[in-house]
Amino acid sequence: MEREMPENSVVVNLKQFERSRRAQVSAEALSILHGCRDLLIEGTTRVLTRQSEAMENTLLAMADRSPLLDTRNSYYSAQGILNTRANELLSACKDAYCQTFNDFAHNREKPAGGELLELSLLDDQDFEITLVIDKATSRLRYNCAEELVALDARIAHLLSRSDLSENDSPLGPRVLCEALLDGISRMQLEQAIRIVLLNQFDLVLTTELAHIYQSINRYLIDRGILPDLKVGAKSRAQGTAPNSAGAAGPAPAMQGQTGGDMFKLFEQLAHSGSAAGGGGAGGASAGLAGFSLLDSLGQLKSGAMMLPGGGRFELPLLEAATIQNVLRSLQQSPVMQAASPLDAVLVDAVAMLFDVVFDDAAIPDHLKAQIARLQIPVLKAAMLDRNFFSQSNHPVRRMLDAIATLAVHLPDNEAGNARLEAISQVVSRVLDSFEKDITVFDSAAVELEAMGSLLEETLEEIVDASLQQDIAQIKQSERAELAPVIVHDFINRALNKEQPVVDALREFLRRDWAQLLTLDYVNEGEQGAHFNSHVETMRELVWSVQSKADMDARLMLVRILPGLLKRLREGVAEIDLPQKLSDRFFATLVILHANAVRPNAQPVPLPDITPEAIEELAPAPTAAEAATSEPESEAAPEVEDEFNLRARALNKGDWVEFHYDDGTFRWARLGWASSVKNTYLFSDQDGMNSFSISQLRLADKLRRGEAVLVERKSITESAFGKLMNLFRQKLGHA
């Protein structure tokens, strides 16, 4: 609702003035515009119809994982709407968009709720809807940036409207999202269900909308609307291919020079009028004379920014737990009408950086809130130092990366709260002291990096100490599992075919001595002194009963025999071999040794004993002992996939986020990995609690989404990689 101005008022209602200044859309332009409308809404509804079943499956899966009853019911209700009323829903969305489009085409204004003259407080529900619309719009615009640059330019040219902003374009993502929400609202659904449905529509359109915008650009080119503008009409695969000439590109530049090149890119973008925000017609003007956005940003520290003409602008208040991209508010404010096109590009670039950071699920909300406090200082630093966008070791970027890296060291306890408070104090010092000296960020980055290094070293020491007992238990458990196979192999090598052994000795080694080797291996491993001593005793025993044809061999037997018999008696005592079996074995051994030293004489026969008698004397073998007679068959190898490869590639010190059925999650640090059975031992953020998991089980959790690898890479490097590609695409340089 517009207020009538008094007749003697000297205040000009800019909205009425602008509306009266607009030219009526010609019939030819209106026809082309309607064609664009049909391509957009028909393509959108076609995509949503095709993906309806996929959205239903997604909602059911989300409902199954949700720990909250209300949230789960919202997912189920939204799935039910898609299952039973999808056609009605999409028809309502189509009608809502067409109505919005027709209002624009006939210069009918939006409802008065958006008028700047009538400000009112939003209730929680309206605020939530606004946030959902903003996020959906930002995601779609980000993924369709190249196509929208061209489309916005063509629509502005078609309508002769240099003042047409990206959010007011009838074909833009914001108008589309608002119309979709309007159509959903016409179904008389609860707000939670409306938000769920809009989010699902947005996720589907994120990957599909660019193709629709490409078709609209081609439609406009065919009708002579800026046919020489070469971006936005080709598919990404074609549009991003390098030129055949000079495909290798220029040689790498020094970092400072690269920063200059990037800044030139922004200057070109500003001159082309592709930036969001001010700049006037075509974005080519220099902004309002006498106004400096950089100088004015300092006023926000003390309160409001004074605008030319006496106006005031205040950013939303950021409280301790607030996560809000205030730079987006700055973009939509009257400030940008006075700012230069280059300033508008820089604001958009830094705002996109914070969009990426705030969307990063690996950064907890309480840490994002600290990063959010730095938005205005980071914007000022970016405007002061062009190398901010190109140097990965820039002080501002190092500070942001250092804060994000500390996420894994902030457990939900007293220690974590103390560390968060220390981070908050560093951020506060930057806010208080930064004006134009970038070294303020350098000092903060050094302090935060030192904090991270100290926490990492301390955690390493705690984990190494606390995990020793667990590691020992896991190793022993793994050795117990492997012992039957290992012992069986050692006995087989001792009983080689070149040295024939009587059945009585073979039975003793496989049945009795194997027990001793198994105990040694489980307790000490293959390198243990007892295990190796008893293996050597076994080898000497086998050699001692072989025929000794020459005097040297006989003398050698005489020398080693006392020690061999002593070790054998100690061994059978250690395994509690029944006395009758022990006596019979040593009696048999006397005969075998006697036969060995007189090979040409008639051998003395061994005492007879039936298998039944041995079974009566010998204790029942354990499962491990029984397994020494036959090794376990190897399990079939696991089918390789990306999740197995990810699990196998983990290194000590890597972090994994584990999700549980009740909706909770925890971060765990890999403290040790077994090379024997591929068992991983993780500890919590304090290093005080631990748990083990096999590599295959971890891969399965990764596959199911119950575990997520925490990538501790530079958040600014990742964000600016996307950012630079996006801006290059805007100018057709990709």
Short mmCIF file of N, CA, C and O in Angstrom, two decimals, residues 501-509 511-513 537 541-542 544-545 564-565 567-569 571-572 577-593 606-607 609 617:
data_model
loop_
_atom_site.label_atom_id
_atom_site.label_comp_id
_atom_site.label_asym_id
_atom_site.label_seq_id
_atom_site.Cartn_x
_atom_site.Cartn_y
_atom_site.Cartn_z
N VAL A 501 59.81 -87.97 8.75
CA VAL A 501 59.61 -88.02 10.20
C VAL A 501 58.57 -89.09 10.49
O VAL A 501 57.56 -89.20 9.78
N VAL A 502 58.80 -89.85 11.53
CA VAL A 502 57.85 -90.90 11.90
C VAL A 502 56.54 -90.28 12.36
O VAL A 502 56.50 -89.13 12.81
N ASP A 503 55.48 -91.03 12.25
CA ASP A 503 54.15 -90.51 12.58
C ASP A 503 54.04 -90.06 14.03
O ASP A 503 53.33 -89.09 14.34
N ALA A 504 54.73 -90.74 14.92
CA ALA A 504 54.63 -90.39 16.34
C ALA A 504 55.14 -88.97 16.59
O ALA A 504 54.53 -88.19 17.34
N LEU A 505 56.28 -88.63 15.96
CA LEU A 505 56.82 -87.29 16.13
C LEU A 505 55.95 -86.25 15.41
O LEU A 505 55.71 -85.15 15.93
N ARG A 506 55.47 -86.60 14.23
CA ARG A 506 54.59 -85.69 13.49
C ARG A 506 53.33 -85.38 14.31
O ARG A 506 52.90 -84.24 14.39
N GLU A 507 52.78 -86.41 14.95
CA GLU A 507 51.59 -86.22 15.76
C GLU A 507 51.88 -85.35 16.97
O GLU A 507 51.07 -84.49 17.35
N PHE A 508 53.05 -85.54 17.58
CA PHE A 508 53.43 -84.72 18.73
C PHE A 508 53.51 -83.24 18.35
O PHE A 508 53.00 -82.38 19.07
N LEU A 509 54.13 -82.96 17.22
CA LEU A 509 54.28 -81.56 16.81
C LEU A 509 52.93 -80.93 16.47
O LEU A 509 52.64 -79.79 16.87
N ARG A 511 49.86 -81.90 17.37
CA ARG A 511 48.86 -81.91 18.43
C ARG A 511 49.32 -81.19 19.68
O ARG A 511 48.57 -80.40 20.27
N ASP A 512 50.57 -81.39 20.08
CA ASP A 512 51.03 -80.90 21.38
C ASP A 512 51.90 -79.64 21.26
O ASP A 512 51.63 -78.63 21.90
N TRP A 513 52.96 -79.75 20.45
CA TRP A 513 53.87 -78.59 20.36
C TRP A 513 53.16 -77.39 19.71
O TRP A 513 53.50 -76.24 20.00
N THR A 537 63.58 -75.00 18.61
CA THR A 537 63.57 -76.30 19.29
C THR A 537 62.89 -77.35 18.41
O THR A 537 63.35 -78.50 18.31
N LEU A 541 64.58 -80.69 16.93
CA LEU A 541 63.99 -81.99 17.22
C LEU A 541 63.86 -82.81 15.94
O LEU A 541 64.21 -84.01 15.91
N VAL A 542 63.36 -82.18 14.87
CA VAL A 542 63.21 -82.89 13.60
C VAL A 542 64.58 -83.33 13.08
O VAL A 542 64.76 -84.46 12.59
N SER A 544 67.22 -83.91 14.87
CA SER A 544 67.87 -84.87 15.77
C SER A 544 67.47 -86.31 15.49
O SER A 544 68.23 -87.24 15.80
N VAL A 545 66.30 -86.55 14.92
CA VAL A 545 65.85 -87.92 14.69
C VAL A 545 66.19 -88.41 13.29
O VAL A 545 65.84 -89.55 12.94
N LEU A 564 68.38 -79.75 24.19
CA LEU A 564 67.14 -80.01 23.46
C LEU A 564 66.13 -80.70 24.36
O LEU A 564 64.95 -80.31 24.41
N LEU A 565 66.58 -81.73 25.08
CA LEU A 565 65.65 -82.45 25.96
C LEU A 565 65.13 -81.54 27.08
O LEU A 565 63.96 -81.61 27.46
N ARG A 567 64.69 -78.26 26.94
CA ARG A 567 63.69 -77.33 26.39
C ARG A 567 62.39 -78.05 26.06
O ARG A 567 61.30 -77.50 26.22
N LEU A 568 62.50 -79.30 25.60
CA LEU A 568 61.28 -80.07 25.31
C LEU A 568 60.49 -80.34 26.58
O LEU A 568 59.25 -80.23 26.59
N ARG A 569 61.18 -80.69 27.66
CA ARG A 569 60.48 -80.96 28.92
C ARG A 569 59.83 -79.69 29.46
O ARG A 569 58.72 -79.72 29.99
N GLY A 571 58.77 -77.24 27.67
CA GLY A 571 57.65 -76.94 26.79
C GLY A 571 56.42 -77.76 27.10
O GLY A 571 55.30 -77.23 27.19
N VAL A 572 56.60 -79.08 27.27
CA VAL A 572 55.43 -79.93 27.54
C VAL A 572 54.86 -79.62 28.92
O VAL A 572 53.65 -79.77 29.15
N LEU A 577 50.93 -81.06 29.42
CA LEU A 577 50.72 -82.33 28.72
C LEU A 577 50.59 -83.45 29.76
O LEU A 577 51.40 -83.53 30.70
N PRO A 578 49.58 -84.29 29.65
CA PRO A 578 49.42 -85.39 30.62
C PRO A 578 50.71 -86.20 30.78
O PRO A 578 51.43 -86.43 29.80
N GLN A 579 50.98 -86.62 32.01
CA GLN A 579 52.25 -87.27 32.32
C GLN A 579 52.47 -88.53 31.50
O GLN A 579 53.57 -88.79 31.02
N LYS A 580 51.43 -89.34 31.30
CA LYS A 580 51.59 -90.58 30.55
C LYS A 580 51.98 -90.30 29.11
O LYS A 580 52.83 -91.00 28.53
N LEU A 581 51.36 -89.28 28.50
CA LEU A 581 51.72 -88.93 27.13
C LEU A 581 53.14 -88.38 27.07
O LEU A 581 53.90 -88.66 26.14
N SER A 582 53.51 -87.58 28.08
CA SER A 582 54.86 -87.04 28.12
C SER A 582 55.90 -88.16 28.25
O SER A 582 56.90 -88.17 27.52
N ASP A 583 55.65 -89.10 29.17
CA ASP A 583 56.60 -90.20 29.36
C ASP A 583 56.72 -91.03 28.09
O ASP A 583 57.83 -91.42 27.69
N ARG A 584 55.60 -91.32 27.45
CA ARG A 584 55.63 -92.13 26.23
C ARG A 584 56.39 -91.40 25.12
O ARG A 584 57.15 -92.02 24.37
N PHE A 585 56.20 -90.04 25.02
CA PHE A 585 56.90 -89.29 23.98
C PHE A 585 58.41 -89.35 24.18
O PHE A 585 59.17 -89.61 23.24
N PHE A 586 58.86 -89.13 25.43
CA PHE A 586 60.31 -89.12 25.66
C PHE A 586 60.90 -90.54 25.53
O PHE A 586 62.05 -90.69 25.11
N ALA A 587 60.10 -91.55 25.86
CA ALA A 587 60.58 -92.92 25.64
C ALA A 587 60.74 -93.19 24.15
O ALA A 587 61.73 -93.81 23.70
N THR A 588 59.79 -92.72 23.37
CA THR A 588 59.88 -92.87 21.91
C THR A 588 61.07 -92.10 21.38
O THR A 588 61.78 -92.57 20.47
N LEU A 589 61.34 -90.93 21.95
CA LEU A 589 62.44 -90.10 21.49
C LEU A 589 63.79 -90.78 21.72
O LEU A 589 64.71 -90.66 20.90
N VAL A 590 63.91 -91.51 22.85
CA VAL A 590 65.16 -92.24 23.12
C VAL A 590 65.42 -93.26 22.02
O VAL A 590 66.55 -93.38 21.51
N ILE A 591 64.39 -93.96 21.61
CA ILE A 591 64.54 -94.97 20.56
C ILE A 591 64.88 -94.30 19.23
O ILE A 591 65.75 -94.77 18.49
N LEU A 592 64.21 -93.18 18.92
CA LEU A 592 64.48 -92.49 17.65
C LEU A 592 65.92 -91.99 17.59
O LEU A 592 66.58 -92.06 16.54
N HIS A 593 66.43 -91.48 18.70
CA HIS A 593 67.82 -91.00 18.72
C HIS A 593 68.80 -92.17 18.61
O HIS A 593 69.84 -92.06 17.95
N LEU A 606 59.39 -98.94 17.67
CA LEU A 606 58.79 -97.99 18.61
C LEU A 606 57.67 -98.67 19.37
O LEU A 606 57.03 -99.60 18.88
N PRO A 607 57.43 -98.23 20.60
CA PRO A 607 56.33 -98.82 21.37
C PRO A 607 54.99 -98.54 20.70
O PRO A 607 54.76 -97.46 20.16
N ILE A 609 51.03 -97.81 20.45
CA ILE A 609 49.95 -97.14 21.20
C ILE A 609 48.83 -96.87 20.22
O ILE A 609 49.04 -96.39 19.11
N LEU A 617 44.16 -90.22 26.91
CA LEU A 617 45.17 -89.53 27.71
C LEU A 617 45.20 -88.03 27.43
O LEU A 617 45.44 -87.23 28.32
#
